[in-house]
Amino acid sequence: MGEAARRLAAAGVESARVDAELLLAHALAVPRSRLFTLDDVPDDAAGRFAELVDQRADRVPLQHLTGRAPFRQLELAVGPGVFVPRPETEQLTGWALERIVDQDGPLVVDLGSGSGAIALSIAHEHPGARVTAVERDPGALHWTRHNASLRVGAGDTPIGVVQGDMTDPTLLRELDGRVSVVVSNPPYVPDGAVLPQEVADHDPPLALWGGPDGLDVVRGMLAVAARLLHTGGWLGIEHADQQGSSLPAVVRAHGAWTDVEDHPDLAGRPRFTTARRA
Ligand code: GLN
C-alpha cells in the first residue's frame, strides 16, 4: 500500500494515498473502512490492485477505475465518454434544491446533464420534482440514461432524458414559460487552458471547451433558459475560477434577468452565477 501510494505520488497523482486505498478496497470489493482490519490480500485481488495502480499511474481518473462517482446522496456510474461529476457542483445543486423547497411538482431542467448528477440528485432529494435532463453528446447520453434507469430501480421518480443542444432555440418548446429552475454545469473551459491529464484525456471535450473566453456556450444558452423559465424562475450556472465577474456581466448584458449574483465554492473561489427571470 505504501509502495502504491508512493508510485502514484511520483506519477503526479494529487491524492495518492487516498486513491491507493480506494483502489485496494475496489480490488477487494470491500468498503475503504474495512482495509484497516484486513490481515492479508488474496493473490487475485493483489493482481487486480497492481493493474489498477498501473492505470491510475497513467492518470486514468480514479472514478473510471472504480466505475463510481459519489455526488451528494448518490453514487453515479461513470466511465469513458462521460464527464466525472465534481464536488464543486454539489453546491450548485443544493442552491437549486433550495429554490424549489416549498414547491409541489416543480419543473426543473438540467442543461448538459452528463452522468445525470444534478438532475438525479434533484429528483432524489425533492420527491415529486419533474426533472428533465438534456445532453447533446451521444457518448455521454448513454450514461445519463443508464444512471436514470438505476435511480428508477432504486425507487426515485423517473427523470426525463432528452438528447439536445442547450443552445438550440427550439429545445423543449413544450416547457416554455413553465420551468421553476434551469441549472447547468456547461462546458466553460477557455480554449487553450492547460488541464490535468485526467481531465484533458478522459473527460469528453464537449463537456469542457467553451470558446476563447469559455463563455460561448453560456451566451447561447441564456435565450433558451429565459424562454423556458416562468417569471421569477431561477437560473444557476457553474463557471471557472476566473469567470466570477465575466459570467455575471454576460448575464446582466443579456437583459432578461434580475438578481444576478455570483457564489463562491467551499474553497472560497468564485464558482456559480445565479439570476432570476425578469
Ligand atoms: N470543472 C471542470 C474542470 O475541472 C470543467 C467543467 C466544465 O467545463 N463544466 O476542468
XYZ file of N, CA, C and O in Angstrom, residues 1 4 8 16-38 40-42 44-50 52-53 62 65-68 75:
176
model
N 0.834 -1.218 0.000
C 0.000 0.000 0.000
C 0.861 1.257 0.000
O 0.685 2.143 -0.829
N 2.416 1.550 -3.344
C 1.468 2.012 -4.371
C 1.250 3.515 -4.239
O 1.247 4.241 -5.248
N 2.022 6.364 -7.089
C 1.026 7.300 -7.625
C 1.488 8.744 -7.416
O 1.343 9.581 -8.309
N -2.627 10.718 -3.666
C -2.077 9.392 -3.948
C -2.482 8.350 -2.895
O -2.885 7.238 -3.225
N -2.386 8.723 -1.626
C -2.667 7.764 -0.550
C -4.140 7.331 -0.569
O -4.456 6.140 -0.519
N -5.022 8.310 -0.636
C -6.462 8.007 -0.671
C -6.798 7.185 -1.908
O -7.553 6.200 -1.827
N -6.227 7.551 -3.046
C -6.514 6.806 -4.277
C -6.044 5.359 -4.148
O -6.754 4.427 -4.541
N -4.853 5.166 -3.579
C -4.338 3.798 -3.414
C -5.288 2.995 -2.525
O -5.612 1.833 -2.825
N -5.765 3.615 -1.453
C -6.689 2.899 -0.554
C -7.994 2.562 -1.252
O -8.512 1.439 -1.129
N -8.513 3.531 -1.997
C -9.790 3.278 -2.681
C -9.640 2.210 -3.759
O -10.547 1.401 -3.966
N -8.497 2.174 -4.411
C -8.279 1.144 -5.440
C -8.116 -0.239 -4.805
O -8.622 -1.231 -5.336
N -7.440 -0.296 -3.663
C -7.305 -1.592 -2.976
C -8.683 -2.073 -2.503
O -9.042 -3.244 -2.682
N -9.460 -1.153 -1.939
C -10.814 -1.520 -1.497
C -11.636 -2.021 -2.685
O -12.373 -3.003 -2.581
N -11.468 -1.336 -3.840
C -12.207 -1.755 -5.045
C -11.753 -3.150 -5.494
O -12.593 -3.999 -5.833
N -10.434 -3.398 -5.469
C -9.909 -4.714 -5.878
C -10.434 -5.815 -4.955
O -10.668 -6.946 -5.383
N -10.620 -5.467 -3.692
C -11.106 -6.449 -2.712
C -12.629 -6.497 -2.628
O -13.183 -7.349 -1.920
N -13.278 -5.528 -3.294
C -14.740 -5.394 -3.207
C -15.215 -5.232 -1.760
O -16.176 -5.866 -1.325
N -14.503 -4.371 -1.020
C -14.930 -4.040 0.352
C -14.932 -2.516 0.497
O -14.282 -1.821 -0.276
N -15.669 -1.979 1.491
C -15.586 -0.532 1.742
C -14.185 -0.166 2.249
O -13.502 -1.007 2.851
N -13.789 1.092 1.992
C -12.441 1.531 2.377
C -12.198 1.328 3.872
O -11.094 0.982 4.294
N -13.250 1.507 4.681
C -13.090 1.398 6.142
C -12.661 -0.015 6.564
O -12.062 -0.204 7.610
N -12.959 -1.008 5.723
C -12.600 -2.388 6.053
C -11.104 -2.664 5.928
O -10.583 -3.644 6.477
N -10.388 -1.792 5.185
C -8.967 -2.054 4.923
C -8.162 -2.153 6.208
O -7.178 -2.873 6.292
N -8.604 -1.399 7.234
C -7.795 -1.296 8.441
C -7.883 -2.549 9.302
O -7.077 -2.744 10.202
N -8.831 -3.402 9.016
C -8.957 -4.631 9.801
C -8.582 -5.854 8.968
O -8.862 -6.983 9.338
N -7.918 -5.581 7.850
C -7.631 -6.655 6.904
C -6.249 -7.240 7.167
O -5.286 -6.502 7.319
N -4.584 -9.987 5.262
C -3.779 -10.128 4.048
C -4.665 -10.029 2.814
O -5.889 -10.125 2.888
N -4.013 -9.803 1.689
C -4.717 -9.602 0.426
C -4.534 -10.850 -0.418
O -3.399 -11.216 -0.745
N -5.629 -11.535 -0.772
C -5.506 -12.730 -1.615
C -4.825 -12.392 -2.944
O -4.928 -11.261 -3.422
N -5.446 -13.013 -6.077
C -6.207 -12.481 -7.215
C -6.509 -11.000 -7.010
O -6.386 -10.187 -7.936
N -6.836 -10.613 -5.775
C -7.093 -9.197 -5.502
C -5.805 -8.389 -5.632
O -5.812 -7.261 -6.152
N -4.707 -8.956 -5.199
C -3.417 -8.255 -5.317
C -3.088 -7.995 -6.790
O -2.584 -6.919 -7.145
N -3.401 -8.978 -7.643
C -3.178 -8.805 -9.080
C -4.047 -7.694 -9.651
O -3.577 -6.853 -10.418
N -5.322 -7.699 -9.247
C -6.228 -6.626 -9.719
C -5.747 -5.269 -9.233
O -5.752 -4.290 -9.977
N -5.319 -5.193 -7.985
C -4.841 -3.933 -7.408
C -3.634 -3.414 -8.194
O -3.570 -2.235 -8.552
N -2.691 -4.306 -8.509
C -1.492 -3.882 -9.251
C -1.873 -3.288 -10.605
O -1.333 -2.267 -11.030
N -4.768 -1.885 -11.390
C -5.448 -0.602 -11.166
C -4.433 0.508 -10.869
O -4.568 1.635 -11.362
N -3.420 0.180 -10.073
C -2.391 1.185 -9.749
C -1.632 1.570 -11.021
O -1.343 2.750 -11.243
N -9.541 8.156 -11.179
C -9.925 7.179 -10.154
C -11.349 6.664 -10.397
O -11.626 5.470 -10.302
N -11.827 4.010 -12.877
C -11.314 2.695 -12.449
C -12.290 2.010 -11.496
O -12.471 0.794 -11.555
N -12.906 2.802 -10.627
C -13.886 2.196 -9.715
C -15.262 2.121 -10.377
O -16.121 1.370 -9.916
N -15.477 2.948 -11.422
C -16.763 2.967 -12.109
C -17.829 3.754 -11.372
O -18.996 3.748 -11.790
N -17.438 4.434 -10.293
C -18.424 5.131 -9.461
C -17.933 6.533 -9.148
O -16.740 6.743 -8.930
N -24.492 7.762 -5.805
C -23.272 7.328 -6.475
C -23.647 7.134 -7.927
O -24.522 6.319 -8.241
